[in-house]
Coordinates of C-alpha atoms and ligand atoms in Angstrom, one line a residue:
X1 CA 9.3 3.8 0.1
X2 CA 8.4 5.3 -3.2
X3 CA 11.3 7.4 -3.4
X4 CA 13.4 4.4 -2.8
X5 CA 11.8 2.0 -5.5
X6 CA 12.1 5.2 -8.0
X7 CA 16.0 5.4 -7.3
X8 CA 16.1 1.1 -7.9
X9 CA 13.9 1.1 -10.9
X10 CA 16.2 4.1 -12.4
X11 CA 19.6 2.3 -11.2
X12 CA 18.5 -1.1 -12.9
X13 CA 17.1 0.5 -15.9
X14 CA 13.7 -1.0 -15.8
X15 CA 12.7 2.9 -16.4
X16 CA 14.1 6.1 -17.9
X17 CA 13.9 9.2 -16.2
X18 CA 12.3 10.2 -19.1
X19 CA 9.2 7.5 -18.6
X20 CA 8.5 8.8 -14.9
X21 CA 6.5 11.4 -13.5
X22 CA 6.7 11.5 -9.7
X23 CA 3.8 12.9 -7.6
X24 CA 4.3 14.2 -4.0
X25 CA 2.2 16.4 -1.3
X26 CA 5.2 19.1 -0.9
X27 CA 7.1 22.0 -3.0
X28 CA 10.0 20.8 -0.3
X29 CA 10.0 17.4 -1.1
X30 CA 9.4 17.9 -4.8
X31 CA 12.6 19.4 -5.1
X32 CA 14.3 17.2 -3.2
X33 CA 13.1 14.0 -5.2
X34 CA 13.7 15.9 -8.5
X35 CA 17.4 17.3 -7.4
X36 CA 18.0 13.2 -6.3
X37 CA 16.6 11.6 -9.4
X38 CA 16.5 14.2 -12.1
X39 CA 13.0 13.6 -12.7
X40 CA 9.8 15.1 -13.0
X41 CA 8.2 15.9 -10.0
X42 CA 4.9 18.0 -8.9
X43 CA 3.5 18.3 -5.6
X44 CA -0.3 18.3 -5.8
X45 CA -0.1 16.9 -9.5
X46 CA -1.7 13.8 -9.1
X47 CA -4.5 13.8 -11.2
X48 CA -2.0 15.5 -14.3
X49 CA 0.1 12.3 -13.4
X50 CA -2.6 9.3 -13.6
X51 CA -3.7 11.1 -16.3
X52 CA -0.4 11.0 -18.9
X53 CA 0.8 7.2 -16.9
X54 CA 0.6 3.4 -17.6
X55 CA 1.3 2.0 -14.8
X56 CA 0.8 4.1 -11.5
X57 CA 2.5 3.2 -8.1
X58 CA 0.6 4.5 -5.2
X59 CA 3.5 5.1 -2.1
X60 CA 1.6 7.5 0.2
X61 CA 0.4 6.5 3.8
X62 CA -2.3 4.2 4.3
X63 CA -5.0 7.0 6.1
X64 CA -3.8 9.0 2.9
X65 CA -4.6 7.2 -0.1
X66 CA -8.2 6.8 -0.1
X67 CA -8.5 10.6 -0.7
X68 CA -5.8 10.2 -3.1
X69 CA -8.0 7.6 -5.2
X70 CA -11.0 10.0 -4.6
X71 CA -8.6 12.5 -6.4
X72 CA -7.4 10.1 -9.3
X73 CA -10.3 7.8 -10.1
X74 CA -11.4 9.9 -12.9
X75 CA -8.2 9.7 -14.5
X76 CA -8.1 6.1 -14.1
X77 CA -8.4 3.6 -17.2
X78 CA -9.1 -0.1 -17.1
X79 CA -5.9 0.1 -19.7
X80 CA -3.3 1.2 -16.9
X81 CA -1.7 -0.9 -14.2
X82 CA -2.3 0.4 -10.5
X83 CA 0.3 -0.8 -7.9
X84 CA -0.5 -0.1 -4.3
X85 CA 2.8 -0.3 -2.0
X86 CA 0.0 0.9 1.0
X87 CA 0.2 -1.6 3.9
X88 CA -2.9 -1.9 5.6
X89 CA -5.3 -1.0 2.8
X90 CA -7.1 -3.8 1.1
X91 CA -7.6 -4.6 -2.7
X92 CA -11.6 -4.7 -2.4
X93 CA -10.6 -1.1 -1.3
X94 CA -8.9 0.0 -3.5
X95 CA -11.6 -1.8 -6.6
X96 CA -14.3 0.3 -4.7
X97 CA -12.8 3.5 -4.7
X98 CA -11.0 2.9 -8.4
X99 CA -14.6 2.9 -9.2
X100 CA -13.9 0.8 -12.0
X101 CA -12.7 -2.8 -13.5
X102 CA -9.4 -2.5 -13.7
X103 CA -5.9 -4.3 -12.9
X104 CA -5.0 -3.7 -9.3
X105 CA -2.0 -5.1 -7.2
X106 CA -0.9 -4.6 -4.2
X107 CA 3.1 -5.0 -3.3
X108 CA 4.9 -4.6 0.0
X109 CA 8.5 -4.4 -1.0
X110 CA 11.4 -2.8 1.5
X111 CA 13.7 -0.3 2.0
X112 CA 16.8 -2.5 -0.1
X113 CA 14.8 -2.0 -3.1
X114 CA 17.2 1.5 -3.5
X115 CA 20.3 -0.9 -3.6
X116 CA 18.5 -3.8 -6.1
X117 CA 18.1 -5.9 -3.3
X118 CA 14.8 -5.4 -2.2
X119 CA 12.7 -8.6 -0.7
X120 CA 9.4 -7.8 -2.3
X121 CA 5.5 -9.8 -1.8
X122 CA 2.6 -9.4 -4.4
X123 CA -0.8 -10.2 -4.8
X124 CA -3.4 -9.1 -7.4
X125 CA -7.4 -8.4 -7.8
X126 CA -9.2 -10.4 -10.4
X127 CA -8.8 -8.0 -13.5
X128 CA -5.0 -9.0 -14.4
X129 CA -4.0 -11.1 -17.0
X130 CA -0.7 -13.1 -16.8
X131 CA 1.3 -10.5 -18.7
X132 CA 0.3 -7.4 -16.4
X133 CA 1.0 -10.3 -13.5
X134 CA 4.4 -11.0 -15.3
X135 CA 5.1 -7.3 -15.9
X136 CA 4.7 -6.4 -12.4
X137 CA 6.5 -9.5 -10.9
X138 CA 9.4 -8.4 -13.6
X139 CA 9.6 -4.9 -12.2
X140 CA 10.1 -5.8 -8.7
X141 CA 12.6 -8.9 -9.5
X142 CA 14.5 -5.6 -11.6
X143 CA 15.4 -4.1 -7.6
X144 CA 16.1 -7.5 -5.8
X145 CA 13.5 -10.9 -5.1
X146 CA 9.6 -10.7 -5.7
X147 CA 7.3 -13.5 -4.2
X148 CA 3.5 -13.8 -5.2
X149 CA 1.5 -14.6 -2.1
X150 CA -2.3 -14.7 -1.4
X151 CA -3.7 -11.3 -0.2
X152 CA -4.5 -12.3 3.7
X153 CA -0.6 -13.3 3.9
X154 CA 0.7 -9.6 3.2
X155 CA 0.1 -8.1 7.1
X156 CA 2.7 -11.0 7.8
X157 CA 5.1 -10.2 5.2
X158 CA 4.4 -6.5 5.9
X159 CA 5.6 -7.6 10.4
X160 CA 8.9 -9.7 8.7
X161 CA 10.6 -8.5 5.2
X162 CA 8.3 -5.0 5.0
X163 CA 9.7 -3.6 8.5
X164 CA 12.5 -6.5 8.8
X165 CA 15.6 -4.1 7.6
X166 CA 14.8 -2.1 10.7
X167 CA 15.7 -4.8 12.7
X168 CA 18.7 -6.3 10.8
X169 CA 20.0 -2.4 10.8
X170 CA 19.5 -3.1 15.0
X171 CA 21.2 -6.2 14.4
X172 CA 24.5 -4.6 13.0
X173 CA 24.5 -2.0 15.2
X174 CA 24.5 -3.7 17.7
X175 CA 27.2 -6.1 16.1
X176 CA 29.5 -2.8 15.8
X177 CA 28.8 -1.9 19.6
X178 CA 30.3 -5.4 20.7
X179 CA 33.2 -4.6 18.3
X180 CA 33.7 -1.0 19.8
X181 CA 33.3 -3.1 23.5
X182 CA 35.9 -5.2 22.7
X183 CA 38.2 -2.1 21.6
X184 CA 38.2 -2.5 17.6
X185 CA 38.0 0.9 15.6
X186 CA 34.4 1.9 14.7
X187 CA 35.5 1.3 11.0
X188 CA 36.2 -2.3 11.0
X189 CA 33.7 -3.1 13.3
X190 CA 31.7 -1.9 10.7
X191 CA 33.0 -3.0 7.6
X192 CA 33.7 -6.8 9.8
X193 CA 30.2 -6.4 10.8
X194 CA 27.8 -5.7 7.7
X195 CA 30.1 -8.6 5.4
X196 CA 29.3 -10.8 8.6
X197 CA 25.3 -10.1 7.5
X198 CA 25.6 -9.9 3.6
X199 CA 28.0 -13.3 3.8
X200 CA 25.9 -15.4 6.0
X201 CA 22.5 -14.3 4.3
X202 CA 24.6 -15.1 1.0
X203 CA 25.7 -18.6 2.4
X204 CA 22.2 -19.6 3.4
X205 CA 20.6 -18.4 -0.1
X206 CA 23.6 -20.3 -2.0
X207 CA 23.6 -23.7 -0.3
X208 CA 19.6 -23.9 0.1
X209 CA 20.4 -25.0 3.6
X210 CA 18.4 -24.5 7.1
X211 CA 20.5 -21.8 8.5
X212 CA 20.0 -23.9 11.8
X213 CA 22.7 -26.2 9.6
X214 CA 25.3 -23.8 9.0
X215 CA 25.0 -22.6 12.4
X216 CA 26.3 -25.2 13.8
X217 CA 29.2 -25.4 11.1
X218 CA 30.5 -22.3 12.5
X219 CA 30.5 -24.3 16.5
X220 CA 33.7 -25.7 17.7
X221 CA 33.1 -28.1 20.4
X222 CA 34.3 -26.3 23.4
X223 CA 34.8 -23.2 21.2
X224 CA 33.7 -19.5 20.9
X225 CA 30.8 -19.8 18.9
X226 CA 29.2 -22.5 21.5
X227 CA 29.6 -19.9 24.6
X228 CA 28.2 -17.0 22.1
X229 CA 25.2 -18.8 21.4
X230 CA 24.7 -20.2 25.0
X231 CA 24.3 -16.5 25.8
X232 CA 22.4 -15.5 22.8
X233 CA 19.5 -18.6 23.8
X234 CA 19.8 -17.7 27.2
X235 CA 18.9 -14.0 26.3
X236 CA 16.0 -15.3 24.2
X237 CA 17.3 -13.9 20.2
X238 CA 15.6 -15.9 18.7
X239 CA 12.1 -16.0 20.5
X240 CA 12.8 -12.0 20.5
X241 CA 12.7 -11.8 16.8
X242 CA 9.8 -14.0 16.5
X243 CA 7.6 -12.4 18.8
X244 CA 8.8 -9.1 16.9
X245 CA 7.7 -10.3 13.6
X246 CA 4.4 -11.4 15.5
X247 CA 3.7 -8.3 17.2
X248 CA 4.0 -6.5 13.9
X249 CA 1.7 -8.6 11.7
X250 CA -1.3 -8.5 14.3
X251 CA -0.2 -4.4 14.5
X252 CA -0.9 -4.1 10.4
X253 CA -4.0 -6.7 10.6
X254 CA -5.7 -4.3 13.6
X255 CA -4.6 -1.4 11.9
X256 CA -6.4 -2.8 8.6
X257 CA -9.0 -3.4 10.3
X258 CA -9.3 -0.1 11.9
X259 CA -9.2 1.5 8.8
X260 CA -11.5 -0.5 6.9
X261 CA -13.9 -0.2 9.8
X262 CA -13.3 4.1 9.7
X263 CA -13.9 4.1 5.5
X264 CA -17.2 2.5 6.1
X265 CA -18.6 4.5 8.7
X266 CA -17.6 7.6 6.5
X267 CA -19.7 6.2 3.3
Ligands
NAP301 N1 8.7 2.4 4.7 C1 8.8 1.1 4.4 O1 9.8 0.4 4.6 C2 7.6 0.5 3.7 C3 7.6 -0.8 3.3 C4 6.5 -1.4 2.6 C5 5.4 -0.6 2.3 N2 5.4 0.7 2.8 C6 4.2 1.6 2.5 O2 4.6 2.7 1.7 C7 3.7 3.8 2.0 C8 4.6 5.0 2.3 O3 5.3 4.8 3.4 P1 6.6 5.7 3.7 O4 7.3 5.2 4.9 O5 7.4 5.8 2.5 O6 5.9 7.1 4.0 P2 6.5 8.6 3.8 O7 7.9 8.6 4.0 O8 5.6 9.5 4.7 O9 6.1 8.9 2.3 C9 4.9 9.2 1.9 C10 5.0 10.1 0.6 O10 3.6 10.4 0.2 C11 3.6 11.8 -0.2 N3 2.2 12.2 -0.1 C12 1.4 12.5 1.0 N4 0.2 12.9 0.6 C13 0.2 13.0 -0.8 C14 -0.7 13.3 -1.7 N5 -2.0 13.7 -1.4 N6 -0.4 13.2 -3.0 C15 0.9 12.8 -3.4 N7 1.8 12.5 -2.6 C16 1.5 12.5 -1.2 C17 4.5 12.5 0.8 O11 4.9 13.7 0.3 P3 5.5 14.8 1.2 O12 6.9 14.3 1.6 O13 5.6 16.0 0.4 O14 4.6 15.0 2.4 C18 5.6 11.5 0.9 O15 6.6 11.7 -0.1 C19 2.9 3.4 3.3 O16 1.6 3.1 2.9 C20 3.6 2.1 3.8 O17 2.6 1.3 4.3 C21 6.5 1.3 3.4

């Protein structure tokens, strides 16, 4: 995920190589990130990092960064901006182990980010002012559309935007599969089938309108659409996708919880 906002933010030009320092665990991965992005990149430099940064964007796992802010808190100035993409870990967290006032978000963007259309939430502990809060909202608009939402709401954002391109990539798959079925060439079944997604997600944004709306534009009575969709209700799509999106949230709230509930029994 952090790789992936890096390559937005450099593509949109909200940063300059020359601004970023990235930090990663690997020598592997550190040349790998530095030979994609042609910037600085150290494995095991985080403190050298924090140190020398303004704003710092924590990307690691969620059992992972507490020791990381054990590593960094020293470094850390209530001057900087710290910007947790870490599902699961919660800003009262991440104030305790900052040990320190300072301005803390937490964001849980996705994987489009990389292409500038990222679907991003944010929320915020009680040390930013309305320019860090505008700065931050700014940077995440920069790699596709930022919504500010109250803390408890990210584990549901994290079960339908956060993992959601895993399931729309499912989606078109599967859309190329029927094409393939029904004997078109695997590249126009692609090309026929991510337009399909981009356009209708387009056409809903643009007209404002409940998709359920312009569903039904696309139904001739009697027609294709009708029998498609007959088959699609009768195979439960839509419950499917809710129950997904349901399953996932109460997966990052217990596995919040989890780790909350491990962090105190270790302190
Ligand atoms: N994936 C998503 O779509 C998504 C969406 C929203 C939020 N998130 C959040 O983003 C975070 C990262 O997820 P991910 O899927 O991107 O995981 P990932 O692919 O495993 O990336 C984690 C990165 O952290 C680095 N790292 C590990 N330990 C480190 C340390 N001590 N110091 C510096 N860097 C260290 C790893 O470096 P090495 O490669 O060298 O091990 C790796 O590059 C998670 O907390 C997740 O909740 C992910």
């Amino acid at each position: 995920m952090g790789s992936a906002l890096l390559g937005g933010l450099l593509k949109t030009g909200f940063v300059s190589a020359q601004d970023v320092v990235a930090t990663v665990r690997t020598t592997e991965r550190a040349a790998e990130v530095r030979a994609k992005y042609a910037v600085p990149v150290t494995a095991g430099g985080n403190r050298e990092a924090v140190h020398q940064a303004d704003v710092i964007i924590l990307a690691t796992k969620p059992h992972v960064t507490p020791k990381v802010m054990d590593e960094i808190h020293e470094q850390l100035r209530p001057n900087q901006i710290l910007i947790s993409l870490v599902a699961a870990l919660p800003l009262r967290v991440l104030d305790t182990k900052a040990r320190k006032a300072m301005p803390i978000f937490r964001a849980i963007p996705n994987l489009p980010v990389i292409v500038e259309e990222g679907a991003t939430a944010i929320c915020n502990n009680a040390y930013t002012t309305s320019s860090q809060r505008e700065y931050v909202g700014n940077l995440f608009r920069s790699v596709g559309v930022a919504v500010e939402v109250e803390e408890d709401q990210l584990d549901a954002v994290t079960g339908l935007s956060g993992s959601g391109p895993a399931y729309v990539y499912m989606v078109i798959e599967a859309f190329i599969a029927g094409g393939l079925k029904m004997g078109l060439s695997r590249e126009i079944s692609t090309k026929l089938a991510e337009q399909t997604v981009l356009g209708a997600a387009k056409h809903v944004r643009t007209t404002g309108l409940h998709p359920a709306i312009l569903r039904d534009e696309v139904i001739t009575p009697g027609g294709t659409t009708i029998v498609a969709i007959h088959e699609l209700e009768r195979l439960g799509l839509r419950s499917m996708l809710i129950s997904a999106i349901e399953l996932a949230t109460k997966h990052a709230q217990e596995r919040g919880k989890a780790l909350v509930a491990k962090l105190e029994t270790h302190e």
